[in-house]
Structure formats: C-alpha cells, structure tokens
XYZ file of C-alpha atoms in Angstrom:
295
model
C 19.985 -2.816 18.044
C 16.757 -1.559 19.566
C 14.164 -2.270 16.878
C 12.045 0.719 17.854
C 14.828 3.244 18.343
C 15.417 5.864 15.664
C 19.122 6.029 14.882
C 18.580 8.498 12.018
C 19.857 6.015 9.452
C 17.777 7.773 6.797
C 19.672 11.011 7.467
C 23.104 9.374 7.181
C 22.028 7.437 4.079
C 20.838 10.646 2.420
C 24.047 12.454 3.405
C 26.137 9.673 1.833
C 24.079 9.836 -1.375
C 24.611 13.620 -1.585
C 28.347 13.168 -1.008
C 28.500 10.451 -3.676
C 26.664 12.687 -6.133
C 29.154 15.518 -5.570
C 32.023 13.086 -6.185
C 30.316 11.914 -9.378
C 30.008 15.512 -10.620
C 33.675 16.164 -9.884
C 34.913 13.102 -11.763
C 32.553 10.559 -13.257
C 35.434 8.381 -14.443
C 37.065 8.176 -11.015
C 33.679 7.533 -9.435
C 33.042 4.618 -11.805
C 36.390 3.015 -10.967
C 35.844 3.287 -7.227
C 32.133 2.767 -6.674
C 30.403 1.021 -9.606
C 30.075 -2.767 -9.773
C 31.235 -3.616 -13.275
C 32.776 -7.086 -13.291
C 32.125 -10.622 -12.090
C 35.869 -11.140 -11.644
C 36.296 -11.047 -7.877
C 39.873 -9.792 -8.240
C 38.610 -6.647 -9.986
C 35.894 -5.858 -7.438
C 36.229 -3.591 -4.446
C 33.992 -4.972 -1.639
C 32.054 -1.736 -1.115
C 30.983 -1.707 -4.759
C 28.242 -4.207 -3.865
C 26.632 -1.311 -1.966
C 27.891 1.949 -3.439
C 26.583 1.284 -6.968
C 23.061 1.953 -5.649
C 23.910 5.306 -4.082
C 24.315 7.133 -7.388
C 21.403 9.374 -8.417
C 22.551 9.849 -12.002
C 20.451 12.886 -12.941
C 20.590 16.628 -13.551
C 21.323 18.636 -10.362
C 17.824 20.171 -10.380
C 16.124 16.772 -10.609
C 18.572 15.393 -8.060
C 17.626 18.161 -5.609
C 13.911 17.317 -5.708
C 14.532 13.551 -5.843
C 16.772 13.559 -2.776
C 14.287 15.708 -0.841
C 11.530 13.182 -1.536
C 13.852 10.278 -0.793
C 14.785 11.724 2.591
C 11.157 12.545 3.419
C 9.961 9.027 2.576
C 12.920 7.350 4.310
C 12.694 9.447 7.461
C 8.968 8.781 7.932
C 9.433 5.089 7.152
C 12.233 4.800 9.705
C 10.026 6.458 12.339
C 7.243 4.005 11.529
C 9.250 0.780 11.338
C 12.176 1.604 13.575
C 15.802 1.843 12.443
C 16.400 -1.907 12.614
C 13.742 -2.895 10.071
C 14.420 0.151 7.908
C 18.128 -0.711 7.715
C 17.427 -4.375 6.930
C 14.978 -3.311 4.208
C 17.567 -1.006 2.588
C 20.294 -3.670 2.799
C 18.038 -6.252 1.124
C 17.160 -3.787 -1.657
C 20.797 -2.967 -2.396
C 22.350 -6.424 -2.041
C 19.591 -8.313 -3.862
C 20.358 -6.384 -7.044
C 24.154 -6.322 -6.705
C 24.488 -10.017 -5.859
C 22.044 -11.108 -8.584
C 23.885 -8.904 -11.104
C 27.240 -10.294 -9.959
C 25.953 -13.838 -10.420
C 23.803 -13.474 -13.530
C 24.576 -10.050 -15.033
C 24.055 -7.698 -16.720
C 27.128 -5.726 -15.746
C 28.071 -3.000 -15.063
C 25.238 -1.783 -12.786
C 24.746 1.620 -11.226
C 21.865 3.804 -10.168
C 19.287 4.033 -7.401
C 16.097 3.111 -9.288
C 15.287 -0.018 -7.268
C 16.212 1.667 -3.966
C 14.050 4.696 -4.704
C 11.100 2.643 -5.954
C 11.117 0.217 -3.006
C 11.231 3.112 -0.507
C 8.409 4.901 -2.339
C 6.253 1.754 -2.454
C 6.723 1.144 1.276
C 5.870 4.759 2.097
C 2.970 4.973 -0.346
C 1.142 1.918 0.956
C 1.683 2.837 4.606
C 0.473 6.402 3.994
C -1.946 6.035 1.054
C -3.505 9.500 1.452
C -0.227 11.458 1.365
C 0.238 13.657 -1.694
C 3.206 15.178 -3.474
C 3.335 17.723 -6.282
C 5.077 16.507 -9.433
C 7.128 19.309 -10.943
C 5.709 21.459 -8.158
C 2.268 21.745 -9.781
C 0.660 18.310 -10.329
C -0.856 16.819 -7.144
C -0.697 13.036 -6.954
C -0.984 10.509 -4.165
C 2.267 8.734 -3.352
C 0.403 5.410 -3.391
C -0.810 6.100 -6.946
C 2.712 7.034 -8.025
C 4.055 3.860 -6.400
C 1.518 1.695 -8.253
C 2.391 3.390 -11.557
C 6.112 2.911 -10.872
C 5.601 -0.775 -10.026
C 3.772 -1.186 -13.322
C 6.501 0.646 -15.247
C 9.335 -1.473 -13.772
C 8.440 -4.708 -15.644
C 7.623 -2.676 -18.750
C 11.148 -1.237 -18.551
C 12.576 -4.756 -18.488
C 10.524 -5.726 -21.551
C 11.550 -2.563 -23.426
C 15.214 -3.225 -22.599
C 14.939 -6.703 -24.052
C 13.019 -5.503 -27.111
C 15.573 -2.856 -28.063
C 18.626 -5.008 -27.365
C 20.047 -5.928 -30.767
C 21.863 -9.098 -29.721
C 20.020 -10.838 -26.890
C 22.261 -13.912 -27.012
C 25.457 -12.128 -25.870
C 26.915 -13.055 -22.495
C 25.558 -10.768 -19.765
C 28.891 -10.745 -17.929
C 27.775 -12.465 -14.725
C 29.638 -15.175 -12.848
C 27.087 -17.702 -14.113
C 27.000 -17.412 -17.914
C 23.532 -16.455 -19.127
C 22.124 -14.757 -22.191
C 21.332 -11.076 -21.792
C 17.554 -11.570 -21.859
C 17.777 -14.217 -19.133
C 19.933 -12.063 -16.874
C 17.747 -8.975 -17.323
C 14.635 -10.891 -16.240
C 16.284 -12.644 -13.273
C 18.035 -9.532 -11.978
C 14.910 -7.458 -12.561
C 12.906 -9.809 -10.338
C 15.548 -9.945 -7.604
C 15.879 -6.146 -7.615
C 12.475 -5.837 -5.955
C 12.537 -8.944 -3.752
C 12.622 -6.692 -0.666
C 9.003 -5.715 -1.344
C 7.972 -9.380 -1.091
C 10.084 -10.012 2.017
C 8.559 -6.982 3.737
C 5.105 -7.570 2.244
C 3.364 -7.608 5.628
C 4.906 -4.312 6.767
C 4.295 -2.604 3.425
C 0.830 -3.793 2.507
C -0.168 -4.583 6.081
C -1.728 -7.940 6.876
C -3.679 -6.334 9.763
C -4.969 -3.708 7.315
C -6.024 -6.387 4.845
C -7.780 -8.306 7.625
C -9.447 -5.095 8.779
C -10.737 -4.388 5.268
C -12.058 -7.948 4.912
C -13.680 -7.814 8.357
C -15.311 -4.488 7.514
C -16.664 -5.957 4.279
C -18.076 -8.931 6.185
C -19.475 -6.659 8.902
C -21.142 -4.375 6.351
C -22.610 -7.345 4.497
C -23.965 -8.789 7.766
C -25.461 -5.422 8.714
C -27.200 -5.198 5.340
C -28.630 -8.702 5.760
C -29.785 -7.881 9.306
C -31.447 -4.701 8.041
C -33.303 -6.625 5.335
C -34.494 -9.226 7.855
C -35.580 -6.561 10.349
C -37.369 -4.577 7.639
C -39.220 -7.693 6.509
C -40.304 -8.439 10.093
C -41.352 -4.862 10.821
C -43.436 -4.624 7.660
C -45.762 -7.133 9.306
C -46.466 -4.516 11.988
C -46.921 -1.870 9.300
C -49.498 -4.094 7.562
C -51.294 -4.554 10.895
C -51.297 -0.791 11.468
C -52.695 -0.107 7.989
C -55.456 -2.711 8.490
C -56.461 -1.203 11.844
C -56.342 2.283 10.350
C -58.653 1.203 7.502
C -60.985 -0.761 9.825
C -60.098 -4.164 8.397
C -60.199 -7.350 10.454
C -56.860 -8.835 11.535
C -56.027 -12.483 11.013
C -55.536 -14.710 14.053
C -51.796 -14.756 13.435
C -51.674 -10.940 13.264
C -53.707 -10.628 16.474
C -51.323 -12.966 18.314
C -48.289 -11.109 16.966
C -49.691 -7.738 17.964
C -50.911 -8.859 21.410
C -47.434 -9.664 22.737
C -46.104 -6.192 21.888
C -45.956 -3.663 24.733
C -46.561 0.015 24.054
C -45.206 1.331 27.355
C -41.559 0.549 26.688
C -39.403 3.188 28.407
C -36.829 3.074 25.609
C -39.131 4.232 22.828
C -38.408 7.453 20.987
C -40.668 10.486 21.348
C -43.994 9.992 19.586
C -43.449 13.040 17.366
C -40.192 11.538 16.078
C -41.812 8.321 14.909
C -42.878 7.840 11.303
C -44.012 4.342 10.352
C -42.780 4.849 6.771
C -39.382 6.277 7.680
C -36.428 4.164 6.509
C -34.618 4.447 9.829
C -37.740 3.617 11.873
C -38.663 0.567 9.835
C -35.369 -1.197 10.635
C -35.507 -0.321 14.349
C -35.861 -3.082 16.958
C -38.609 -1.066 18.685
C -40.706 -0.557 15.554
C -43.511 -2.894 16.650
C -43.737 -1.186 20.050
C -43.993 2.239 18.422
C -46.715 0.990 16.064
C -48.792 -0.337 18.978
C -48.334 2.911 20.896
C -49.567 4.855 17.876
C -52.614 2.578 17.539
C -53.541 3.030 21.218
C -53.329 6.836 21.140
C-alpha cells in the first residue's frame, strides 16, 4: 500500500459504522449475537466480533448524527495528513488492542466506540491544536482542549467503574482468570495503547524539538541583548560625560577612539535616540554615539 495515498478508508469506515447503527436500531438483540464480543470461549466467538464490537455508536439518533459527523471530519483530515496506511494501522491497533485484551483478561461482553472515538480525537486535536468545534452547536471549544479533557476523564471512568462495582472479586470472564478490578485496569490501559505507539505522529517529536529550540533561541537572544545593552551603556556614559564637560578616563578614551562615525550602515541621525530601548541593544550603537558627539 502506498503510505501517502488516500484510499478514503475514513469514508468506508464511517459508512460501515452508519450501517451497523441502522442494524442495531432494527434489532439490538440480533446485533448483539452477530457483532458483539461477549465470551472468551473461542467456540462461541465469530471472528469479526474482534472488530465489529467497536463500530457501535450506542447513542440516541440525534447524538449519533453529530458524533458521526465529527468522527468522519476528524478521520478524513487525519487520513489526509498521515496517509491511508498509517491511518488504517492506527485504527486497527485501537480496535484490536481493546478486543484482544478483553478476550484475554475481561471484562466481557464489550461493545461501543469510546476508545476509537477518543484516540481519533486525540490524534486530530494535537495535530491541529487551533481547530474549534461547537459543543451542542453553541459552545466553542478547541478540539485539543476537548481531547485533553477526554484523556483525563478516561482513567476517572475506570476508577468510577471500580468504585461502584459491588463485587470486585468476581471473575471478569476473560480467558485468563482475573478479578474484575484487575481486568478493568489492564483493559483500560490497553484500550489506548495506540496513542503511545503513534506518540511521535500525534504529539510530534519535530514539534517538541521545535518548541525546545525556540525556547533555547529566545533565551540566548535575551542573554545577548543583556550583554549588548551592558556594553553599549559604556558608550552612553561616555556621551553623557562629554555632554556635561567631564573628563573621560583613559580606558573610556581608548574605547571611544576606535569607534568610527562614518559607517555607511548607520541609521539616519534623526532616527537615533541614545535612550531608546531598540537603539541601546544595536550593534552600531557606539558608532551612532560618536557621530552624535562629532556633530
């Protein structure tokens, strides 16, 4: 597969989700039998259930309409950015990491698209941090902010689930027998492993390096400005002494004597102000001071 070619996987994925939702509305019971992963007994599992469980947006039709629009928008842009190959791999990791971990450790049954939706939103939000959406059509919020909030809520949801579970010691139903609280934590972590695997593409190592380099550059510029200002204040002191008729020290005379006032790169005399913040950090400050003294 060409890694940069757009095969419109996001469109087909969205179309399948819509079709699955219609089937769920027609018969939830039949849908559960065919598409939801609900047992660790391999003889009771249909192979596609490891994928189809995640394609159910179990919500009211109105909420589903807005959710699927956002999902398609995020997915489509992400596929354009990453290419179909990486987008498809990302989606596969999201879906299978939860289904396989649930099959092995529980809890079962599992259904719903929470991890898929969150992982797509996080990837989009951190690649396009300035993009905004309107919650309920009226509340503007950056997708990145919403992604951060959602990432914070995910572990809270796991904790709440454990807190309100009456019997935490019951078997979670996975192939490997674990208590419910153990399986919830393990599966909860694995559900979002795709974000760690695609950390560089989501959070952007080059972007992080760029931010760090900019911080270093800005700090260096500030230090250079302070050094230049300290040096140039010597010329300002010389100018003030000459202006007031005071005698210069030998060191000041030597410093001032090597400065040329006929530098072709000096600014116009009317633009120079010896007390101006911009002027006092300029490399040509000493030359401008001498020119002003000689006028």
